[in-house]
PDB file of C-alpha atoms in Angstrom:
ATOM      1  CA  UNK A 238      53.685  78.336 -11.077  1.00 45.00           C
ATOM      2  CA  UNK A 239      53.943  74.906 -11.716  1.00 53.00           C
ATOM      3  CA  UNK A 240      57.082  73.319 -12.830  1.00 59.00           C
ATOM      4  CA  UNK A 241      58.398  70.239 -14.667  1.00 65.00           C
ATOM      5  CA  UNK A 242      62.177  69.439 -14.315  1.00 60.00           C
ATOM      6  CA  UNK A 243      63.003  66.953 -16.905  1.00 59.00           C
ATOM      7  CA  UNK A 244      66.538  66.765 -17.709  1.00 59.00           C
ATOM      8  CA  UNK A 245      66.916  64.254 -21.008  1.00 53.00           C
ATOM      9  CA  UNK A 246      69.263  62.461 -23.784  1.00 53.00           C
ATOM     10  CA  UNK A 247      70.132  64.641 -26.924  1.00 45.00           C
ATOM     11  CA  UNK A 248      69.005  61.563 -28.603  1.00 43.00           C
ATOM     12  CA  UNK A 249      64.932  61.753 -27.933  1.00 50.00           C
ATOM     13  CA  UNK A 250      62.850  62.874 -30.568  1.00 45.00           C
ATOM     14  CA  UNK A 251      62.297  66.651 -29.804  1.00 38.00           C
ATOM     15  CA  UNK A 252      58.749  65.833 -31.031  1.00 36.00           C
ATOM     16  CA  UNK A 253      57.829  64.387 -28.278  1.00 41.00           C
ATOM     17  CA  UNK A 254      59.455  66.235 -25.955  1.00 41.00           C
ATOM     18  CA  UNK A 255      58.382  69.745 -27.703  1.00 34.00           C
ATOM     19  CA  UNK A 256      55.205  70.261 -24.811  1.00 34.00           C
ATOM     20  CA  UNK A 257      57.538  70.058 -22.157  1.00 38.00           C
ATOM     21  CA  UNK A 258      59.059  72.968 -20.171  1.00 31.00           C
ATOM     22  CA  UNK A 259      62.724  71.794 -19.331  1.00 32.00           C
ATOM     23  CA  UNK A 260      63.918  73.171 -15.699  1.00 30.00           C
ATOM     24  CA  UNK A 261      66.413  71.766 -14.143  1.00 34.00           C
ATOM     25  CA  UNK A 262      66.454  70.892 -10.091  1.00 33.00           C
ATOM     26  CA  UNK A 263      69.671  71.203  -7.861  1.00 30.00           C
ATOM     27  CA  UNK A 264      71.089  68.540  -5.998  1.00 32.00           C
ATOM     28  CA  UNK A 265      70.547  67.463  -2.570  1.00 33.00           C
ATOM     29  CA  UNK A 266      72.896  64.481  -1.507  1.00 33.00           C
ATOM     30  CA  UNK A 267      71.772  63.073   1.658  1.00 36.00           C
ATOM     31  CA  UNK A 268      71.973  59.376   3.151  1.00 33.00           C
ATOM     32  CA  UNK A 269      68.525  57.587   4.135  1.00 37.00           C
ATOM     33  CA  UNK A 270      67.743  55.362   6.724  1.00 38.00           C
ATOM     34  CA  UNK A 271      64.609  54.122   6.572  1.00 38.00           C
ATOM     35  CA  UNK A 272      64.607  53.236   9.876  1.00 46.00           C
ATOM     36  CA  UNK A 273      64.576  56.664  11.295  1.00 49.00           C
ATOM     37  CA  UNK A 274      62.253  59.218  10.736  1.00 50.00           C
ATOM     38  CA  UNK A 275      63.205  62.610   8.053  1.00 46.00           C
ATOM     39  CA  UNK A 276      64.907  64.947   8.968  1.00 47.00           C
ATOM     40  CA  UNK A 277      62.499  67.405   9.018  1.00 43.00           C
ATOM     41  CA  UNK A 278      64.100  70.367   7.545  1.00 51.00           C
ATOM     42  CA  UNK A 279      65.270  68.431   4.100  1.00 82.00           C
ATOM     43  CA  UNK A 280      61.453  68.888   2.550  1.00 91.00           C
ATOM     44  CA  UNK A 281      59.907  71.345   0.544  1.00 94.00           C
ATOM     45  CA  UNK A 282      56.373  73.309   1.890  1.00 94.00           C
ATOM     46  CA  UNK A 283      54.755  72.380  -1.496  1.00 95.00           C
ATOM     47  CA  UNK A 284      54.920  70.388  -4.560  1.00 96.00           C
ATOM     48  CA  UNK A 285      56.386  72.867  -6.940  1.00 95.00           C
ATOM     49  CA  UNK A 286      59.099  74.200  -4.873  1.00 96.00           C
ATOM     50  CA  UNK A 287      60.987  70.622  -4.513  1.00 96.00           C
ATOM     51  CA  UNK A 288      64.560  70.929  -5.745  1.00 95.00           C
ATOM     52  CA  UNK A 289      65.532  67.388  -7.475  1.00 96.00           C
ATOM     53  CA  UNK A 290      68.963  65.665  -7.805  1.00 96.00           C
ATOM     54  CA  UNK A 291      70.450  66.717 -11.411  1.00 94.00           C
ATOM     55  CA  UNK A 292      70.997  64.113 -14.312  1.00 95.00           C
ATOM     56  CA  UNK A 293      74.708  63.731 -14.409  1.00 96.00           C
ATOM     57  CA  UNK A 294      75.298  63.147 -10.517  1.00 97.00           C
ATOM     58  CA  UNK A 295      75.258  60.089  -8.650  1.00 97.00           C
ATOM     59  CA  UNK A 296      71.846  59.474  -6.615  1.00 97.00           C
ATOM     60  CA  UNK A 297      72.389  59.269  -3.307  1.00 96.00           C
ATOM     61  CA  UNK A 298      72.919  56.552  -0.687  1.00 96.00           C
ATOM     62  CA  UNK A 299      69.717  55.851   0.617  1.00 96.00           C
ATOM     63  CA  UNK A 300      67.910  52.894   1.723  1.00 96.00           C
ATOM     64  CA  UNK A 301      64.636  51.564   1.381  1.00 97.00           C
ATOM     65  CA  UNK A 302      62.734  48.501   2.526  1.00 96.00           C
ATOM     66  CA  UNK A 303      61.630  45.640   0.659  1.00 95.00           C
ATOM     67  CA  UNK A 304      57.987  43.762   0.842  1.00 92.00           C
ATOM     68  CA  UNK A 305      58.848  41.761   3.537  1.00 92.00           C
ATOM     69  CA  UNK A 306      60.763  44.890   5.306  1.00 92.00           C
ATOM     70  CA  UNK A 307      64.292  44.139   4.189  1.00 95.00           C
ATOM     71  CA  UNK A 308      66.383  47.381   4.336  1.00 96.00           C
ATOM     72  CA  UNK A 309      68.366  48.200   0.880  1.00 97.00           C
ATOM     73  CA  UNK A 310      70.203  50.422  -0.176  1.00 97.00           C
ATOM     74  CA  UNK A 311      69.228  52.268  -3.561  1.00 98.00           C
ATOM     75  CA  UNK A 312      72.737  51.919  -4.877  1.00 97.00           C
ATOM     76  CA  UNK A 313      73.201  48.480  -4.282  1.00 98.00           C
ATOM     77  CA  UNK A 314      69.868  48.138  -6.224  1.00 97.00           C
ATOM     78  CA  UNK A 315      71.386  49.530  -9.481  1.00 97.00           C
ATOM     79  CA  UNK A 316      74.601  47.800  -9.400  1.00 97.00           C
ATOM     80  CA  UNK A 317      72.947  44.579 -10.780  1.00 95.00           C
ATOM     81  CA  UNK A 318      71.486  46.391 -13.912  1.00 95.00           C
ATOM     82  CA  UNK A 319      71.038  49.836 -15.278  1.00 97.00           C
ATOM     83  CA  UNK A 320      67.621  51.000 -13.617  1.00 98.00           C
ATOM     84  CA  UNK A 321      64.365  53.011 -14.195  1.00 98.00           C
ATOM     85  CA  UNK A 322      63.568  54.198 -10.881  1.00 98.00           C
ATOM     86  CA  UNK A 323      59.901  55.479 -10.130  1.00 98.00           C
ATOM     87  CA  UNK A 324      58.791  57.633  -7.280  1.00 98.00           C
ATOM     88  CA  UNK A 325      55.154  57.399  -6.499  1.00 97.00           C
ATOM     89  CA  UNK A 326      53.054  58.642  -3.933  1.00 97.00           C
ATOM     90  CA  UNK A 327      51.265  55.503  -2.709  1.00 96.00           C
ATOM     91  CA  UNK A 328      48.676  52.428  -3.973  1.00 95.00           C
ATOM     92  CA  UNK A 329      45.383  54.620  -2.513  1.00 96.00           C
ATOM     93  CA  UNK A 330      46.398  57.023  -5.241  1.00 96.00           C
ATOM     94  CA  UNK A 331      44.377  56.202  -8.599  1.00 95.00           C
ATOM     95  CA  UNK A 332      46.838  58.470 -11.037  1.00 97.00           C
ATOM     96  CA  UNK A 333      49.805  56.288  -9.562  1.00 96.00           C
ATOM     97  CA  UNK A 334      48.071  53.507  -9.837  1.00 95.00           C
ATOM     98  CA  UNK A 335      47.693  54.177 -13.667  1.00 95.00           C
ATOM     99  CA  UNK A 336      51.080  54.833 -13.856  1.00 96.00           C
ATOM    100  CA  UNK A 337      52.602  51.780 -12.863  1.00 95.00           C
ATOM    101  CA  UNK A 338      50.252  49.767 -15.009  1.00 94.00           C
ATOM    102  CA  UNK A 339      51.355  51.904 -18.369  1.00 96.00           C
ATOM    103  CA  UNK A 340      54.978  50.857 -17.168  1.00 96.00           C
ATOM    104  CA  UNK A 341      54.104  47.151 -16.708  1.00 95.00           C
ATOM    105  CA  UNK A 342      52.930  47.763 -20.242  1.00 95.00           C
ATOM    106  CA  UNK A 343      56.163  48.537 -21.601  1.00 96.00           C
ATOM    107  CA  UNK A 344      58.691  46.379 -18.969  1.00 96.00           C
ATOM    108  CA  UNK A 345      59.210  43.827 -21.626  1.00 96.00           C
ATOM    109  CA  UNK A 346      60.654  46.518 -24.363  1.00 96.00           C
ATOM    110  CA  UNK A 347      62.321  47.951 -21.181  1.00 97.00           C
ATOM    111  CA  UNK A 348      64.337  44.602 -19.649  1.00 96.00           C
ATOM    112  CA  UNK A 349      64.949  43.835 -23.434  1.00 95.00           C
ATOM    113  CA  UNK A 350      67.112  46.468 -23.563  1.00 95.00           C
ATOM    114  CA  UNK A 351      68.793  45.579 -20.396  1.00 95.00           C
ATOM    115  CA  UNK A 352      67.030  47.402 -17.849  1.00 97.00           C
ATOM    116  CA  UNK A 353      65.051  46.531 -14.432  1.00 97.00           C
ATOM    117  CA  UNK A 354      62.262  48.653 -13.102  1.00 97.00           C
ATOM    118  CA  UNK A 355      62.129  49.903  -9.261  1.00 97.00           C
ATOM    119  CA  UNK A 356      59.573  51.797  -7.399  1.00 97.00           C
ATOM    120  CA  UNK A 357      59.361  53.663  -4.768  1.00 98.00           C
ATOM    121  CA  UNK A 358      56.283  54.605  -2.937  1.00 97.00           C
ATOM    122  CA  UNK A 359      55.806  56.445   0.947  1.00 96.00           C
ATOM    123  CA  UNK A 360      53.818  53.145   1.624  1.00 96.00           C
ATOM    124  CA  UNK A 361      54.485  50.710   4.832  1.00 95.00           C
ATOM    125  CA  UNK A 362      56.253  47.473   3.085  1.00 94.00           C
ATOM    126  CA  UNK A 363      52.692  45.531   3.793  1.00 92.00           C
ATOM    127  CA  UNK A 364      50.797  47.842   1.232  1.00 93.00           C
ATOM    128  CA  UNK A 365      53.451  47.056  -1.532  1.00 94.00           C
ATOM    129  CA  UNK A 366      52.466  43.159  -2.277  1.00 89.00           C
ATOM    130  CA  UNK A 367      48.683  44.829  -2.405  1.00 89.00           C
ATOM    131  CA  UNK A 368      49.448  46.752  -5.530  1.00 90.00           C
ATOM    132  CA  UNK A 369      51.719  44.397  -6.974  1.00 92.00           C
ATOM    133  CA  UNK A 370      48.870  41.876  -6.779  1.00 90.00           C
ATOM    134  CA  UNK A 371      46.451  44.895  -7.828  1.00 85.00           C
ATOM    135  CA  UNK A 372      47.632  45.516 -10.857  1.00 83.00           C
ATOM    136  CA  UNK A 373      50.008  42.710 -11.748  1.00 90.00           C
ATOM    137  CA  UNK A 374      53.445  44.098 -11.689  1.00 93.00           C
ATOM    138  CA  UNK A 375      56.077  41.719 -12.391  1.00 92.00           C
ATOM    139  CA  UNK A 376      58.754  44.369 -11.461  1.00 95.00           C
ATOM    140  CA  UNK A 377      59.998  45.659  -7.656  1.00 94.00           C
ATOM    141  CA  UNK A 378      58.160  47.938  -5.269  1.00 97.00           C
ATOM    142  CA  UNK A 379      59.942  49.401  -2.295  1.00 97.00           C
ATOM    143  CA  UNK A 380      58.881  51.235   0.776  1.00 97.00           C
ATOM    144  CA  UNK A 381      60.215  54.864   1.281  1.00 97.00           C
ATOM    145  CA  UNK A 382      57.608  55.838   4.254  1.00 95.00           C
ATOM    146  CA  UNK A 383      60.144  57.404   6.721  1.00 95.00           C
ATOM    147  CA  UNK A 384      60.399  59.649   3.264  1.00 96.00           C
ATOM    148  CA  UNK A 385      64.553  59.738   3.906  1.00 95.00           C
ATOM    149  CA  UNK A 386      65.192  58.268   0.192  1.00 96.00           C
ATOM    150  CA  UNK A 387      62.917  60.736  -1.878  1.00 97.00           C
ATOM    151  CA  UNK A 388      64.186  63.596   0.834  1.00 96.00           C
ATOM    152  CA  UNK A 389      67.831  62.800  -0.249  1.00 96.00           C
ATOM    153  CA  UNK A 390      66.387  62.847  -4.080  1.00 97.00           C
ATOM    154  CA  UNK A 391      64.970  66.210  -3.230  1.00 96.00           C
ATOM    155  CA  UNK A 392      61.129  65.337  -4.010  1.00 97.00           C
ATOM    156  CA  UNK A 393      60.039  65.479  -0.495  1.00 97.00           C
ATOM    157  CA  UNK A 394      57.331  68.055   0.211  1.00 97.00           C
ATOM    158  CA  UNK A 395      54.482  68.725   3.246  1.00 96.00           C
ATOM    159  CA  UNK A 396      50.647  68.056   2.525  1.00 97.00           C
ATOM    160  CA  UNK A 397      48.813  70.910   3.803  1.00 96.00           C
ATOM    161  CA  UNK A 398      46.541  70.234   6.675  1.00 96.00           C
ATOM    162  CA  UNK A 399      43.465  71.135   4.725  1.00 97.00           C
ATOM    163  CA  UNK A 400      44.394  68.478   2.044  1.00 97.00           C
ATOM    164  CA  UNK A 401      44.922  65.684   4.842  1.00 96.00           C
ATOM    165  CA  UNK A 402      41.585  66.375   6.042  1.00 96.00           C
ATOM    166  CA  UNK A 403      40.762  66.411   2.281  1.00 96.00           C
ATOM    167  CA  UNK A 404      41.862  62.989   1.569  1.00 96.00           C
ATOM    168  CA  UNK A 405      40.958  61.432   5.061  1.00 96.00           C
ATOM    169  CA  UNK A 406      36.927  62.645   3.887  1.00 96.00           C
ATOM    170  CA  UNK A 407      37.710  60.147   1.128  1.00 95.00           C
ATOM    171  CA  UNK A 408      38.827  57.543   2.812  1.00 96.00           C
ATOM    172  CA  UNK A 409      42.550  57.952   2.362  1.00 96.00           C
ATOM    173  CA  UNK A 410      44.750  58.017   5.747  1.00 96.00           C
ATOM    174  CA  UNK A 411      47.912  58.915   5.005  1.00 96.00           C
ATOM    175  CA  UNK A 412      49.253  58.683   8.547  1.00 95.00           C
ATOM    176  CA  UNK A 413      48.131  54.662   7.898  1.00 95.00           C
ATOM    177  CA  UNK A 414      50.020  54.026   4.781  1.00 95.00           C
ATOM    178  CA  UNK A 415      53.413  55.579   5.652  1.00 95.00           C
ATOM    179  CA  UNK A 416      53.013  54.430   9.527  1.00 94.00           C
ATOM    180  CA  UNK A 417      53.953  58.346  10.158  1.00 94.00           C
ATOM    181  CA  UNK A 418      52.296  61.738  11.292  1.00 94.00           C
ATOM    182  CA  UNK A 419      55.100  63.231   8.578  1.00 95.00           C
ATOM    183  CA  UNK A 420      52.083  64.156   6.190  1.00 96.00           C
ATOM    184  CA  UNK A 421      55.419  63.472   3.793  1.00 97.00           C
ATOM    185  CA  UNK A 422      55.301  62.438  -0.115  1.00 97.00           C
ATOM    186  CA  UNK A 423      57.558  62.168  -2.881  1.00 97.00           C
ATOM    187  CA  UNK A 424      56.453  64.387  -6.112  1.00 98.00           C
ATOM    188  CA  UNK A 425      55.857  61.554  -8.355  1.00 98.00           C
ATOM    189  CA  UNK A 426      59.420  61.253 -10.640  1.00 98.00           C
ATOM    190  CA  UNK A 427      60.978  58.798 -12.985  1.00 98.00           C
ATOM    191  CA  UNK A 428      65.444  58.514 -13.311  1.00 98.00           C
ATOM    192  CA  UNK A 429      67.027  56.552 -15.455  1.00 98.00           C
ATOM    193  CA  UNK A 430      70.524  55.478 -13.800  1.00 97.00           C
ATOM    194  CA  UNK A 431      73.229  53.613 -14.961  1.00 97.00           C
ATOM    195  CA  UNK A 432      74.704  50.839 -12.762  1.00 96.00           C
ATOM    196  CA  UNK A 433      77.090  53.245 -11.621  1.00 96.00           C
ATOM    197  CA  UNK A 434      74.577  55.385  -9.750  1.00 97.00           C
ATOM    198  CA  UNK A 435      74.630  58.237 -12.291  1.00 97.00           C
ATOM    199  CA  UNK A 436      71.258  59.668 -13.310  1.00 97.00           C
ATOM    200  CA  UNK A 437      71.198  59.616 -17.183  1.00 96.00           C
ATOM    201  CA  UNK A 438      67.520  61.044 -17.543  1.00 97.00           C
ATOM    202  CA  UNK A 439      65.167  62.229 -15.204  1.00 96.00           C
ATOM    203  CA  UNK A 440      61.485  63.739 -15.304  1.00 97.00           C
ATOM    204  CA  UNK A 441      59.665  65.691 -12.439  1.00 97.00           C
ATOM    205  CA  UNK A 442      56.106  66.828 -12.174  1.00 95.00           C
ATOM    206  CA  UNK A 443      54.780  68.544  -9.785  1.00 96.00           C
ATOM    207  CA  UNK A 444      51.243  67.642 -10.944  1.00 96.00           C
ATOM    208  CA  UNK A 445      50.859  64.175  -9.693  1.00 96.00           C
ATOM    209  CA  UNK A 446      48.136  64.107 -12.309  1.00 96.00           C
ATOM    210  CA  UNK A 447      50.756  64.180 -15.090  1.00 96.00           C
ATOM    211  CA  UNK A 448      52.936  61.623 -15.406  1.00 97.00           C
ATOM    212  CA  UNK A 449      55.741  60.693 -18.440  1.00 97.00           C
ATOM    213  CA  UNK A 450      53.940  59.276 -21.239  1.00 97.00           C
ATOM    214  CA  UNK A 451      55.306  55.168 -21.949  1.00 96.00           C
ATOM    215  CA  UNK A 452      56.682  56.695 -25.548  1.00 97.00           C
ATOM    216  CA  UNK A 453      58.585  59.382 -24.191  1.00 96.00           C
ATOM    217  CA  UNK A 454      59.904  56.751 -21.507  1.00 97.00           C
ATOM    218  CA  UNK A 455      61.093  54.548 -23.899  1.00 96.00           C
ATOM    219  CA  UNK A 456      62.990  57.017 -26.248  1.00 96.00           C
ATOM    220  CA  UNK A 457      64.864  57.899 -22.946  1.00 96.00           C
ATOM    221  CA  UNK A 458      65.694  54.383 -22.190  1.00 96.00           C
ATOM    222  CA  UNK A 459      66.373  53.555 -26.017  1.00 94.00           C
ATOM    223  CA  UNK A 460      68.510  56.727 -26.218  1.00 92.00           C
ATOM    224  CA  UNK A 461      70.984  55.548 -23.320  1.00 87.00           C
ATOM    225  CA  UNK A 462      70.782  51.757 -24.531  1.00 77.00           C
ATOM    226  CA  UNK A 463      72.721  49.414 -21.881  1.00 75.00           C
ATOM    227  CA  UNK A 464      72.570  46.271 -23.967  1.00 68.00           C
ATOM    228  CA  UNK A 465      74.469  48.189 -26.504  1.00 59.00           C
ATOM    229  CA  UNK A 466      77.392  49.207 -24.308  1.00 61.00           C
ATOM    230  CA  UNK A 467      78.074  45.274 -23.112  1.00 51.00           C
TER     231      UNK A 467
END
């Protein structure tokens, strides 16, 4: 059965969050190094059964790489502003793709209220200046493709053989993008966290064909308003 865990602010319209089953994942704290590979028992063996960090806990201290393959970690990212943190399975995937062009759509209401915008993909650092130049993104992409940060966020689950092959027929090699025979991705997730590391919101689909709607992304944001707290 599939399941959406979306934890939120008592302050969003219930309108638009009236569609939406709320389930809530468990935490997994782990630390990431993205220079080693996952450990290999951390992931899930599909999509719906991964078991995301819970809104009201710190996210975990896990590193990622930058364009130009600068290791950072995740909590030294948020420090500098409160954050909306996407996890997204790659640039060869179209419904990702999508997705971070509706955010780029809404980063100016988004910074205006005092936030930055981070993502996270399983993609080598060399494919992330690709879809920033794709699709004009004026916010951060970071590599995850050792999977270790969106293992320690619990969103880390195995592609079935049969969809590898699947995807290779199209012309998608994972093994390429991530630089790893994991057949690893993250289920596709957004977190607001404050620049304390806590997790004020967070939404989890295991459809990667669904993602958070800009509206409902904003009432999240504008229900947890940094710029109103300085």
């Amino acid at each position: 059965m599939l399941q959406i865990y979306m934890t939120r602010l008592s302050q969003i319209p219930l309108l638009l969050l009236f569609p939406l089953a709320l389930i809530v994942g468990c935490a997994q704290p782990d630390t990431g190094n993205t220079d080693e590979q996952p450990e290999q028992t951390a992931y899930a063996e599909s999509a719906s059964e991964v078991d995301p960090v819970l809104t009201g806990t710190t996210i975990p201290d896990a590193s990622v790489k930058s364009t130009v393959g600068e290791s950072v970690r995740l909590l030294d990212i948020v420090k500098e502003k409160p954050t909306v943190l996407i996890f997204y399975r790659g640039g060869w995937c179209p419904f990702c793709n999508k997705h971070l062009a509706q955010i780029q759509q809404i980063q100016d209401e988004l910074v205006e209220m005092g936030y930055q915008i981070v993502a996270v993909s399983a993609d080598q650092p060399e494919y992330l200046q690709e879809s920033i130049e794709k699709h004009d993104l004026d916010y951060t992409l970071y590599s995850d493709s050792p999977m270790n940060a969106s293992t320690a966020f619990g969103l880390t689950f195995k592609v079935d053989q049969e969809t590898v092959e699947r995807y290779r027929k199209n012309g998608i090699d994972l093994e390429k993008h991530a630089g790893y025979d994991h057949h690893l991705l993250p289920v596709p997730a957004v977190f607001i966290v404050d620049q304390e590391g806590t997790i004020r919101f967070q939404y989890v689909n295991p459809d990667y064909k669904t993602r958070i709607e800009p509206e409902v992304l904003l009432a999240a944001a504008g229900a947890y308003y940094p710029e109103s707290e300085s």
